[in-house]
Amino acid sequence: MKLYRSCLAGVSALVLGCGVAFGLQDAAPSSQAPVAISLPAATLAEYVGTYANTTEPDVVLSVYVQDGRLYSESERAQRLELQAESPDHFFWEKSGIRIVFERDAAGKVTGGTIHYSNGRGTEQTLTRTSNVAVRSNHFREYTREEVMIPVRDDVKLHAVILRPEGSEKSGEALPFLMQRTPYGVDGASSNQVNASKPELAASAYIFVYADIRGRYKSEGQFVMNRPIVAHTTKNDVDETTDTRDTIDWLLKHVPHNSGKIGVLGVSYPGFLAMSAGIDAHPAVKAISPQAPMTNVWMGDDFFHNGAFRETYGFDYVQQLEGQKTDVRVDTKEDTFDFFLRNGNFAGAAESAKMSELPTAKIFLTQPSYTKLWQDMAIEKRLTKVEVPTLEVGGWWDQEDMWGTQAEYAALKPHDTKHEVFMVLGPWNHGGWGPTTRHLGVLDFGAPVGDQYRKTIEAPFFEKYLKGKLGFDLKDTASFRTGVNEWERYAAWPPKAGFKTAKLYLTKGKGLSFSAPAGAYDTVAGAYVADPANPVPYRNRPIQATYGDGSKWRMWLVEDQRFVSDRKDLASFTTPALDHDVTVTGDVVADLFAATTGTDADWVVKLIDVYPDDAPAPMAGYQLMIVDEIFRGRYVKSFEKPEALKPGEVVEYKYSLHGADHTFLKSHKIMVEVQSSWFPLYDRNPQTFVPNIMTAPADAYRPATQTIYGSAKYPSHLEFSTPEQK
């Protein structure tokens, strides 16, 4: 299930809010239901204060006494009573969550530990930072209404409407904020909207959460990433028409609305948010597609440059097309072993009995960039800017990094009114929703998720839906990792003050900013790639994408040393840097390579190597900054794959996506090249076959991959870097 949903429901979020990364283990000291006892007022007063989460110190719990009772709240967590079951042991009623307060030798309360008895999270430790409670909760109560909205072909779509309590009686006209989703909206509530969007909820909007066609309680047939069609009859429907019809109904049937609507969403709802900006309803005044699924063949969920994202396609299609609600694929088997044993995707699909699911059938029969995939793509529809648009994406988005920058690039040439904006930050998929000071072992030194929402997202909607001042982004806000600072640019990639740089792969496993001058056939690196022993994309065991205990969400920041000793890849490294080196903008790999096979995959990773004396846990850490794969058969055409000629040097030039990162002095820059990334990407047989999805076992053969580094064949990375002042 997409990450952004983690903040939308569950009691866990109501205790500390969405800033805490909740685990999956049941760490409760007891599963028995607690029984409340009474404690003297003087004893309750000993617990009053503010408590910071140890791992996310920006997430603060306030504990206070009111009317003889002990309560807690946080910026995103509603006021809840803490009931004692014994001195220092309290629980939140009906939640299955306990807190055990801790004292020092003098008996003063110094912190506490939260335990979960319902399997919703691992224990969380708190440190008391003050004996004065700071009331940070600004919750507005919202009333809830469920409706069925008829659209043009007589199908009815289910939606939940949340309105600030009392606003209807006061006659206050409010704008709508809408999210359409395939993931279900039954969890939409006053608590949920306050926890997930505290700034916008405090300001007051009419929030609308809608099930899209064919999902959960909505009628009709679900079609994955439904293509936009010509609207000639009432039965010609797509996400743009369903959006327009939903808005028409809301404007007519929800009293005291201002006639303005904003649409936002992350991932699949990001795709739906962008759809609201195509043939847009006149009432749509602002949209924010966040990590949007934009072109699922070219660079988002299902393919990257022709290479099939096998585990993701396998899991996600079953989750969305196997039933009307979400059922996660989970298995106790290492998926590396599962997909290797099943040979190809056809074998894996047959094993799971999913071959007849609509998108699985497309995978199996149309692995190339056919018209069907092209019709799904959104970026080609973006030929004008119809509404102000805020694109949002994360540097380490494991699902939809491509779409954010692709949509921005498509819209920007038409942005005559300067109404297209973009934010790129140090997040994984949807990571701007939580507080996000950390991502895995990385510490960004500030609550960058909170900063984005408070200074950009909320002011964006306030400006375009309520006419308020405060939104001052001119074009692009980018969080520069390494130095951990926000930058603002007049365009992306930034031009003024930047120059082009090239980093060359050289003989002897080196990297140089100087072009090679060697003989035309100088080899920079070579290795034998064997499909029988593919390179894993993350540490094994590899769980199902959204399975219990899966490390999927953090794999892009995983230490790459786990593959350092493998012989089936080539690594190129600079000496320790004697000055900072900043890489900004689109990073392009320009690889000159040959294979002894007739097909090959090329994975290029740009890595920041931390010094061995860096503070733990970063000593020697190898952090991927950008990375991407390219399937060799598509080097001439994505529509018409061709066999490679064994031994022929071919230029593979493709984007590794955008970055804004400073390699600090004493760090090293590494470029790693490999030919498998399994099982996220299916194995290339390295023998050309018309359809890799059904490749026979004897097509999978070892091949020698050679990367050149000469004046004639100068393999390199190209990017922008700040000009020296």
XYZ file of C-alpha atoms in Angstrom:
725
model
C 0.000 0.000 0.000
C 1.297 3.451 -0.821
C 3.192 5.089 2.039
C 1.138 8.255 2.251
C -1.776 6.313 3.716
C 0.161 5.616 6.932
C -1.032 8.913 8.412
C -4.685 8.588 7.460
C -6.007 6.140 9.992
C -5.268 4.201 13.130
C -5.019 5.029 16.783
C -1.207 5.155 16.526
C -1.357 8.461 14.680
C -3.623 9.887 17.345
C -1.045 9.465 20.106
C 2.012 11.185 18.660
C 0.781 12.100 15.208
C 2.179 11.218 11.791
C 5.712 12.306 12.632
C 6.622 8.915 14.070
C 7.545 5.946 11.902
C 5.504 3.152 13.450
C 6.791 -0.391 13.287
C 4.986 -3.658 12.766
C 5.963 -5.682 15.833
C 3.767 -6.158 18.866
C 5.979 -4.895 21.655
C 3.379 -4.599 24.402
C 4.286 -5.778 27.877
C 0.816 -7.283 28.223
C -2.145 -8.030 25.979
C -4.654 -7.963 28.825
C -7.164 -5.128 28.868
C -6.094 -2.536 31.483
C -8.326 -1.511 34.370
C -8.368 2.160 35.367
C -7.639 3.319 38.906
C -7.699 6.795 40.485
C -4.541 8.670 41.467
C -4.325 11.796 43.636
C -4.154 15.159 41.876
C -0.664 15.725 43.278
C 0.537 12.502 41.670
C -1.008 13.402 38.294
C 0.798 16.754 38.415
C 4.139 14.929 38.466
C 3.614 13.846 34.841
C 2.737 17.280 33.431
C 5.106 18.543 30.767
C 6.299 18.125 27.195
C 7.877 14.922 25.941
C 9.945 14.678 22.762
C 10.127 11.494 20.744
C 13.694 10.215 21.037
C 14.107 9.386 17.339
C 12.035 12.295 15.992
C 12.618 15.140 18.504
C 10.318 17.504 16.603
C 7.356 15.289 17.494
C 6.291 16.489 20.927
C 3.614 15.094 23.235
C 2.063 17.491 25.748
C 0.701 16.056 29.004
C -1.467 18.187 31.271
C -4.110 18.033 33.991
C -7.575 19.441 33.488
C -10.553 19.005 35.811
C -8.686 16.394 37.795
C -7.886 14.238 34.772
C -4.640 13.648 32.865
C -4.665 14.337 29.117
C -2.224 14.211 26.221
C -2.170 15.879 22.827
C 0.263 16.866 20.105
C 0.209 19.033 17.023
C -1.382 16.184 15.073
C -2.963 14.167 17.861
C -6.346 14.876 19.359
C -6.757 15.389 23.076
C -7.019 11.959 24.714
C -7.337 11.062 28.355
C -4.523 9.090 29.963
C -5.947 6.644 32.492
C -3.830 5.093 35.233
C -3.683 1.353 35.764
C -0.969 1.778 38.425
C 1.480 4.539 39.401
C 3.596 5.477 36.335
C 1.595 3.078 34.146
C -1.126 4.681 31.998
C -3.153 3.784 28.930
C -5.225 5.477 26.273
C -8.735 4.034 26.499
C -9.820 1.683 23.656
C -6.480 2.106 21.925
C -4.419 -0.867 23.054
C -1.595 1.615 23.710
C 0.146 2.099 27.047
C 2.734 4.548 28.325
C 5.108 3.771 31.174
C 6.652 6.866 32.721
C 10.249 6.701 33.940
C 11.904 8.459 36.888
C 15.444 9.328 37.918
C 17.068 8.407 41.206
C 15.468 11.427 42.872
C 12.019 10.295 41.785
C 11.487 12.969 39.120
C 9.689 11.910 35.933
C 12.246 12.079 33.093
C 10.517 10.379 30.197
C 8.551 7.357 29.187
C 8.031 4.500 26.780
C 4.948 3.882 24.654
C 3.991 0.245 24.155
C 1.520 -1.222 21.668
C -0.667 -4.231 22.398
C -2.449 -4.311 19.040
C 0.416 -4.929 16.643
C 0.297 -1.369 15.275
C 3.769 -0.311 16.226
C 7.028 -0.893 18.045
C 7.670 0.843 21.308
C 8.539 4.528 21.234
C 10.738 6.240 23.805
C 10.085 9.779 25.027
C 12.310 12.298 26.805
C 10.754 14.911 29.067
C 11.941 18.307 27.846
C 9.904 20.563 30.116
C 7.657 20.361 33.166
C 5.311 22.828 31.501
C 2.779 21.559 28.970
C 2.654 23.498 25.711
C -0.808 23.194 24.198
C 0.099 22.640 20.540
C -3.181 21.135 19.403
C -5.273 23.296 17.084
C -7.791 20.669 16.044
C -11.048 21.769 14.526
C -13.883 19.320 14.787
C -15.291 18.218 11.432
C -18.695 16.716 10.770
C -18.818 13.675 8.496
C -21.243 12.812 5.702
C -21.183 9.940 3.208
C -22.704 10.465 -0.233
C -23.125 8.645 -3.532
C -22.480 11.005 -6.446
C -24.061 10.219 -9.846
C -21.877 10.872 -12.898
C -22.719 11.150 -16.596
C -23.016 7.439 -17.376
C -25.303 6.871 -14.360
C -22.587 5.237 -12.264
C -22.520 6.428 -8.636
C -19.259 7.299 -6.898
C -18.816 7.117 -3.139
C -17.400 10.066 -1.202
C -16.946 11.285 2.365
C -17.445 14.998 3.047
C -15.836 16.557 6.121
C -16.955 20.061 7.062
C -15.802 22.228 10.001
C -18.346 21.872 12.768
C -20.637 24.892 12.944
C -19.563 26.391 9.616
C -22.820 25.511 7.891
C -24.942 27.227 10.523
C -22.707 30.292 10.491
C -23.101 30.552 6.724
C -19.326 30.580 6.256
C -18.568 29.845 2.583
C -15.556 27.549 2.373
C -13.550 26.128 -0.534
C -13.250 22.399 -1.150
C -10.065 20.366 -0.855
C -10.551 17.043 -2.624
C -8.605 13.839 -2.862
C -9.773 11.028 -5.140
C -8.224 7.641 -4.442
C -8.329 3.912 -5.222
C -7.341 3.093 -1.629
C -10.639 3.571 0.197
C -12.024 6.518 2.149
C -13.852 4.866 5.016
C -11.114 6.058 7.374
C -11.742 9.709 6.508
C -12.717 11.463 9.746
C -12.199 14.589 11.790
C -9.240 12.989 13.559
C -7.719 11.809 10.286
C -7.835 15.163 8.525
C -6.380 16.933 11.560
C -3.607 14.361 11.877
C -2.651 14.227 8.198
C -3.108 17.900 7.219
C -2.974 19.879 10.485
C -2.224 23.234 8.878
C -5.013 23.022 6.307
C -7.457 21.511 8.783
C -6.876 24.375 11.223
C -7.582 26.903 8.461
C -10.912 25.232 7.592
C -11.866 23.682 4.271
C -14.587 21.344 3.139
C -12.557 18.159 2.697
C -13.804 15.605 0.188
C -12.383 12.077 -0.002
C -13.730 10.052 -2.916
C -13.448 6.412 -4.014
C -12.721 6.293 -7.731
C -14.766 4.257 -10.162
C -14.830 0.552 -9.374
C -12.989 0.782 -6.058
C -14.370 0.188 -2.578
C -17.920 1.610 -2.393
C -17.964 3.255 -5.841
C -19.837 1.621 -8.693
C -18.488 0.938 -12.168
C -15.414 -0.798 -13.532
C -11.933 0.015 -12.281
C -9.261 0.520 -14.949
C -5.657 0.984 -13.802
C -4.412 4.445 -14.818
C -7.452 4.823 -17.041
C -6.465 6.611 -20.282
C -8.106 9.898 -21.257
C -10.554 9.387 -24.138
C -12.503 11.564 -26.536
C -15.751 12.644 -24.890
C -18.348 12.118 -27.597
C -21.031 10.191 -25.706
C -22.077 9.958 -22.077
C -20.341 6.590 -21.858
C -16.953 8.077 -22.789
C -15.623 8.400 -19.262
C -12.211 8.779 -17.711
C -10.740 10.390 -14.614
C -11.161 13.898 -16.035
C -14.907 13.397 -16.578
C -15.438 11.721 -13.215
C -13.625 14.645 -11.585
C -15.747 17.225 -13.409
C -18.985 15.424 -12.619
C -18.034 15.062 -8.968
C -17.295 18.779 -8.754
C -20.584 19.691 -10.454
C -22.457 17.677 -7.843
C -20.509 19.135 -4.914
C -21.096 22.716 -6.043
C -24.845 22.102 -6.304
C -25.445 19.940 -3.251
C -23.013 21.090 -0.550
C -24.345 24.315 0.959
C -22.242 27.370 1.755
C -19.295 26.499 -0.463
C -17.224 29.259 -2.010
C -17.329 27.805 -5.528
C -13.589 27.061 -5.442
C -11.891 23.697 -5.254
C -8.354 22.428 -4.817
C -7.276 18.875 -5.618
C -4.258 17.093 -4.187
C -2.942 13.593 -3.766
C 0.157 11.414 -3.541
C 1.039 8.598 -5.963
C -2.095 7.204 -7.654
C -4.081 10.105 -6.124
C -1.310 12.316 -7.550
C -2.170 10.982 -11.010
C -5.809 11.793 -10.217
C -4.890 15.298 -9.013
C -3.126 15.997 -12.324
C -6.206 14.686 -14.137
C -8.170 17.455 -12.416
C -5.940 19.967 -14.208
C -6.684 18.551 -17.676
C -9.862 19.889 -19.269
C -10.254 21.418 -15.832
C -13.576 22.357 -14.303
C -13.794 26.168 -13.941
C -14.113 25.765 -10.166
C -10.685 24.091 -9.895
C -8.335 26.851 -8.737
C -5.291 24.850 -7.607
C -3.925 21.322 -7.837
C -0.974 19.574 -6.233
C 0.089 16.315 -7.893
C 2.549 14.772 -5.433
C 4.739 11.875 -6.584
C 2.190 11.366 -9.369
C 2.022 8.197 -11.441
C 2.601 9.913 -14.788
C 4.027 7.426 -17.255
C 4.089 3.955 -15.732
C 6.104 2.510 -18.619
C 8.783 5.156 -19.013
C 9.791 5.839 -15.440
C 7.183 5.301 -12.746
C 5.729 2.185 -11.139
C 5.882 -0.601 -13.715
C 8.806 -0.012 -16.090
C 11.913 2.155 -16.181
C 13.375 2.684 -19.642
C 11.891 -0.653 -20.703
C 13.092 -2.703 -17.733
C 10.145 -4.340 -15.980
C 9.706 -3.704 -12.245
C 8.826 -7.295 -11.543
C 8.172 -7.447 -7.801
C 6.285 -4.165 -7.804
C 4.104 -5.065 -10.784
C 3.485 -8.513 -9.316
C 2.397 -7.215 -5.900
C 0.602 -4.016 -6.851
C -1.547 -5.465 -9.618
C -2.826 -8.196 -7.315
C -3.504 -5.589 -4.642
C -5.590 -3.336 -6.888
C -7.117 -5.704 -9.423
C -7.635 -8.863 -7.402
C -10.612 -7.313 -5.558
C -12.326 -3.967 -4.953
C -10.407 -3.363 -1.730
C -6.730 -3.564 -0.832
C -5.303 -6.984 -0.013
C -1.549 -6.848 0.324
C 0.603 -9.563 -1.162
C 2.618 -11.114 1.645
C 4.832 -14.142 1.807
C 7.385 -15.530 4.199
C 9.600 -16.584 1.299
C 12.483 -14.447 0.126
C 11.097 -12.979 -3.115
C 14.582 -13.294 -4.625
C 14.206 -17.076 -4.421
C 10.576 -17.011 -5.569
C 11.204 -15.105 -8.790
C 14.442 -16.926 -9.545
C 12.679 -20.271 -9.165
C 9.807 -19.222 -11.444
C 12.173 -18.199 -14.229
C 10.262 -15.384 -15.882
C 7.269 -13.186 -15.103
C 4.891 -15.539 -16.894
C 5.949 -18.300 -14.523
C 5.566 -16.080 -11.457
C 2.144 -14.849 -12.588
C 0.953 -18.391 -13.233
C 2.181 -19.452 -9.802
C 0.127 -16.662 -8.204
C -2.876 -17.329 -10.474
C -2.878 -13.680 -11.548
C -2.268 -14.077 -15.294
C -5.828 -13.032 -16.175
C -5.827 -9.789 -14.182
C -6.135 -6.916 -16.690
C -2.778 -5.217 -16.123
C -0.943 -8.524 -15.735
C -2.230 -9.513 -19.181
C -0.822 -6.272 -20.560
C 2.551 -6.973 -18.913
C 2.614 -10.430 -20.463
C 1.591 -9.416 -23.989
C 2.849 -5.819 -24.385
C 6.230 -5.399 -22.677
C 7.310 -2.712 -25.181
C 6.089 0.892 -25.315
C 2.903 0.187 -27.247
C 0.057 2.581 -27.963
C -1.769 1.280 -24.908
C 1.047 2.413 -22.591
C 1.422 5.674 -24.489
C -2.286 6.423 -24.090
C -1.961 6.024 -20.312
C 0.835 8.603 -20.133
C -0.147 11.971 -18.728
C 2.788 14.197 -19.686
C 1.836 14.381 -23.371
C -1.532 15.855 -22.313
C 0.131 18.778 -20.554
C 0.134 21.243 -23.444
C -1.182 24.180 -21.422
C -1.375 25.354 -17.826
C -5.047 25.354 -16.908
C -4.707 25.867 -13.132
C -1.928 26.763 -10.664
C 0.032 23.577 -10.040
C 2.358 22.554 -7.207
C 4.396 19.454 -8.054
C 6.048 17.645 -5.137
C 8.606 14.846 -5.112
C 11.309 13.145 -3.068
C 14.935 12.437 -3.923
C 14.601 8.871 -2.628
C 11.104 8.040 -3.847
C 11.032 4.283 -4.339
C 7.888 4.408 -6.495
C 7.278 7.613 -8.448
C 10.309 9.883 -8.663
C 9.949 10.306 -12.433
C 6.467 11.812 -12.604
C 7.061 14.947 -10.539
C 9.858 16.275 -12.722
C 8.296 15.025 -15.971
C 5.049 16.900 -15.333
C 6.904 20.047 -14.330
C 9.052 19.836 -17.493
C 5.973 19.354 -19.687
C 4.030 22.248 -18.148
C 6.802 24.792 -17.730
C 7.141 25.869 -21.401
C 3.450 26.891 -21.282
C 3.654 28.678 -17.913
C 3.066 32.237 -19.127
C 1.460 33.308 -15.832
C 4.141 31.737 -13.582
C 1.714 29.347 -11.918
C 3.709 26.110 -12.049
C 5.812 25.321 -8.999
C 7.855 22.372 -7.767
C 9.260 21.139 -4.468
C 11.951 18.463 -4.325
C 13.014 17.230 -0.913
C 14.896 14.487 0.964
C 11.974 12.119 1.122
C 10.869 8.682 0.139
C 7.395 8.094 -1.311
C 5.047 10.517 0.439
C 7.693 11.336 3.045
C 6.676 15.000 3.189
C 3.515 14.003 5.064
C 5.260 13.121 8.334
C 7.617 15.402 10.251
C 10.646 13.802 8.535
C 13.846 14.853 10.222
C 15.172 11.391 9.378
C 15.069 8.927 6.516
C 16.553 5.648 7.612
C 19.955 6.499 9.103
C 20.024 9.943 7.467
C 19.521 12.991 9.692
C 18.571 16.214 7.886
C 18.902 18.408 10.944
C 15.392 19.853 10.721
C 11.772 18.687 10.395
C 11.771 19.069 6.616
C 8.287 17.592 6.172
C 6.815 20.129 8.569
C 8.791 22.934 6.923
C 7.394 22.084 3.497
C 3.772 21.847 4.622
C 3.848 24.970 6.800
C 5.739 27.263 4.407
C 4.735 25.972 0.958
C 1.813 23.537 0.748
C -0.601 25.268 3.115
C 0.209 28.806 1.820
C -0.219 27.567 -1.784
C -3.815 26.509 -1.189
C -4.489 29.508 1.047
C -3.457 31.829 -1.794
C -5.372 30.235 -4.628
C -8.465 29.108 -2.710
C -8.789 31.859 -0.104
C -6.835 34.791 -1.542
C -4.474 34.985 1.428
C -0.902 36.268 1.390
C 2.086 34.152 2.355
C 2.926 31.950 -0.631
C 6.257 33.285 -1.903
C 7.708 30.418 -3.959
C 8.797 31.783 -7.347
C 9.428 28.448 -9.030
C 11.315 25.574 -7.381
C 12.262 24.793 -3.800
C 14.943 22.140 -3.459
C 16.450 20.633 -0.327
C 20.177 20.236 -0.967
C 21.290 17.091 0.809
C 24.811 16.728 2.126
C 24.760 20.294 3.454
C 21.065 19.960 4.381
C 19.853 23.375 3.251
C 16.784 24.567 1.350
C 17.535 26.292 -1.947
C 15.148 28.253 -4.152
C 15.632 28.437 -7.897
C 14.052 30.457 -10.696
C 13.858 27.306 -12.833
C 14.628 23.591 -12.734
C 17.238 22.617 -13.589
C 18.693 25.942 -12.383
C 20.638 27.872 -15.000
C 21.909 31.141 -13.591
C 25.055 30.586 -11.552
C 25.583 27.002 -12.731
C 27.873 25.347 -15.250
C 27.979 21.906 -16.876
C 30.394 19.352 -15.478
C 31.355 15.873 -16.629
C 32.688 13.066 -14.468
C 34.518 10.441 -16.534
C 34.892 6.721 -15.869
C 38.598 5.943 -16.278
C 40.851 2.931 -16.491
C 41.855 1.601 -13.103
C 38.416 2.107 -11.491
C 38.862 5.869 -11.281
C 36.671 8.926 -11.805
C 37.991 12.174 -13.206
C 36.669 15.589 -14.168
C 39.211 15.574 -17.028
C 38.318 13.886 -20.320
C 40.279 10.694 -21.097
C 42.950 10.796 -23.762
C 43.658 7.085 -24.060
C 43.449 4.828 -27.082
C 40.033 4.376 -28.650
C 39.602 0.900 -27.150
C 40.648 1.706 -23.568
C 38.496 -0.299 -21.169
C 37.366 1.426 -17.986
C 35.804 -1.686 -16.497
C 34.417 -5.112 -17.336
C 32.575 -7.924 -15.604
C 30.653 -11.113 -16.311
C 26.902 -10.853 -15.630
C 25.213 -14.187 -14.972
C 21.376 -14.284 -14.885
C 21.635 -17.335 -12.653
C 23.229 -15.147 -9.972
C 21.696 -11.666 -10.316
C 22.657 -8.678 -8.159
C 20.006 -8.083 -5.459
C 18.605 -4.584 -5.255
C 18.550 -4.634 -1.444
C 19.729 -6.795 1.393
C 18.232 -10.240 1.561
C 15.826 -11.607 2.574
C 13.666 -9.439 0.315
C 10.112 -9.331 1.596
C 7.039 -8.673 -0.543
C 6.750 -4.978 -1.384
C 4.214 -4.117 1.296
C 4.548 -7.329 3.288
C 5.053 -7.609 7.013
C 8.484 -6.268 7.957
C 9.310 -5.132 4.421
C 12.227 -2.716 4.042
C 10.918 -1.521 0.678
C 10.288 2.054 1.757
C 13.914 2.673 2.732
C 15.830 0.676 0.135
C 17.088 3.675 -1.822
C 19.038 4.920 1.208
C 20.377 1.470 2.086
C 24.160 1.161 2.459
C 25.449 -0.143 -0.884
C 28.406 -1.930 0.684
C 26.293 -5.083 0.700
C 27.274 -5.571 -2.975
C 30.827 -4.179 -2.781
C 32.531 -7.564 -2.937
C 30.654 -8.821 -5.978
C 32.654 -9.388 -9.142
C 29.683 -8.854 -11.492
C 29.731 -5.056 -11.375
C 32.215 -2.264 -12.002
C 32.937 0.488 -9.461
C 34.703 3.774 -10.185
C 35.779 6.077 -7.358
C 37.473 9.436 -6.880
C 40.146 9.953 -4.251
C 38.938 11.612 -1.065
C 37.696 15.061 -2.102
C 39.778 18.068 -1.098
C 36.780 20.376 -1.506
C 32.989 20.146 -1.602
C 31.448 19.083 -4.931
C 27.792 19.917 -5.580
C 25.671 18.105 -8.149
C 22.473 19.942 -9.088
C 19.826 19.302 -11.723
C 19.374 16.392 -14.078
C 22.152 13.784 -13.860
C 22.683 12.081 -17.215
C 24.592 8.840 -17.713
C 26.431 8.626 -21.043
C 27.720 5.080 -21.163
C 29.735 3.529 -23.994
C 29.517 -0.208 -23.551
C 29.510 -3.555 -25.310
C 28.162 -6.994 -24.460
C 28.922 -10.484 -25.704
C 25.197 -11.174 -25.559
C 22.403 -9.839 -27.755
C 20.614 -7.911 -25.004
C 21.741 -6.299 -21.755
C 20.570 -4.154 -18.867
C 22.659 -1.247 -17.650
C 22.253 0.020 -14.088
C 24.177 3.170 -13.150
C 24.362 4.392 -9.551
C 25.920 7.640 -8.299
C 27.058 7.073 -4.703
C 28.356 9.271 -1.889
C 31.045 7.340 0.021
C 31.427 8.610 3.578
C 34.886 8.622 5.186
C 35.793 5.745 7.462
C 36.097 8.098 10.433
C 32.598 9.573 9.986
C 30.412 9.325 13.109
C 28.426 6.115 13.459
C 26.420 4.828 11.708
C 27.781 6.676 8.662
C 31.424 5.498 8.782
C 32.224 4.201 5.291
C 28.542 4.373 4.322
C 27.759 4.187 0.599
C 24.654 6.326 -0.047
C 22.981 6.270 -3.459
C 22.192 9.782 -4.675
C 20.669 8.965 -8.090
C 20.336 5.721 -9.996
C 18.525 4.226 -12.973
C 18.333 1.261 -15.325
C 18.175 1.035 -19.116
C 17.218 -2.062 -21.119
C 19.595 -2.362 -24.068
C 17.070 -3.637 -26.614
C 15.423 -0.188 -26.557
C 18.507 1.878 -27.347
C 17.158 2.778 -30.803
C 13.427 2.753 -30.097
C 11.191 2.098 -27.117
C 8.449 0.987 -29.502
C 10.508 -1.464 -31.586
C 13.150 -3.383 -29.637
C 16.127 -4.793 -31.487
C 18.860 -7.297 -30.690
C 22.262 -5.890 -29.811
C 25.225 -6.891 -31.911
C 27.737 -8.826 -29.798
C 30.958 -6.883 -29.258
C 29.643 -3.635 -30.754
C 30.218 -0.488 -28.704
C 26.878 1.243 -28.143
C 26.153 4.607 -26.547
C 23.494 4.498 -23.818
C 22.537 8.015 -22.793
C 19.730 8.380 -20.275
C 18.702 10.343 -17.210
C 19.372 9.168 -13.675
C 16.886 11.880 -12.594
C 17.405 15.074 -10.682
C 19.603 15.661 -7.665
C 20.706 18.495 -5.440
C 23.491 17.075 -3.335
C 26.847 18.173 -2.002
C 29.604 15.586 -1.735
C 31.461 16.990 1.250
C 35.209 17.389 1.555
C 36.872 14.079 2.574
C 34.012 12.072 1.018
C 34.467 10.121 -2.211
C 32.290 10.032 -5.314
C 31.528 6.568 -6.654
C 29.830 5.421 -9.852
C 28.749 1.802 -9.961
C 27.617 -0.048 -13.097
C 25.884 -3.426 -13.039
C 23.532 -5.454 -15.234
C 20.859 -6.727 -12.848
C 18.842 -5.318 -9.953
C 16.826 -8.317 -8.889
C 14.010 -9.008 -8.227
C 12.727 -5.416 -8.396
C 13.624 -5.641 -12.085
C 13.175 -8.863 -13.988
C 16.280 -10.631 -15.225
C 17.414 -9.837 -18.729
C 18.211 -13.194 -20.408
C 21.065 -11.404 -22.227
C 19.905 -13.327 -25.283
C 17.439 -11.355 -27.375
C 13.952 -12.863 -27.332
C 10.815 -11.172 -28.658
C 9.159 -11.164 -25.225
C 11.230 -11.316 -22.025
C 8.071 -12.047 -20.022
C 7.994 -15.539 -21.541
C 11.731 -16.072 -22.161
C 12.688 -19.778 -22.153
C 15.181 -21.049 -19.579
C 17.920 -21.670 -22.159
C 17.863 -17.987 -23.184
C 19.350 -16.930 -19.816
C 23.098 -16.935 -20.426
C 26.143 -15.251 -18.902
C 27.647 -12.341 -20.850
C 30.731 -10.189 -20.529
C 29.901 -6.495 -20.183
C 32.593 -3.988 -21.117
C 32.544 -0.260 -20.321
C 34.854 1.975 -22.286
C 36.712 5.076 -21.113
C 38.613 6.576 -24.022
C 38.713 9.732 -26.099
C 36.444 8.072 -28.650
C 34.217 6.363 -26.109
C 34.227 8.649 -23.049
C 31.783 7.074 -20.605
C 30.741 9.736 -18.103
C 28.069 11.396 -16.022
C 26.926 14.908 -16.913
C 25.330 17.369 -14.484
C 25.279 20.996 -13.390
C 27.395 22.393 -10.595
C 27.567 25.904 -9.099
C 30.031 28.283 -10.713
C 32.937 29.262 -8.535
C 32.476 32.690 -6.994
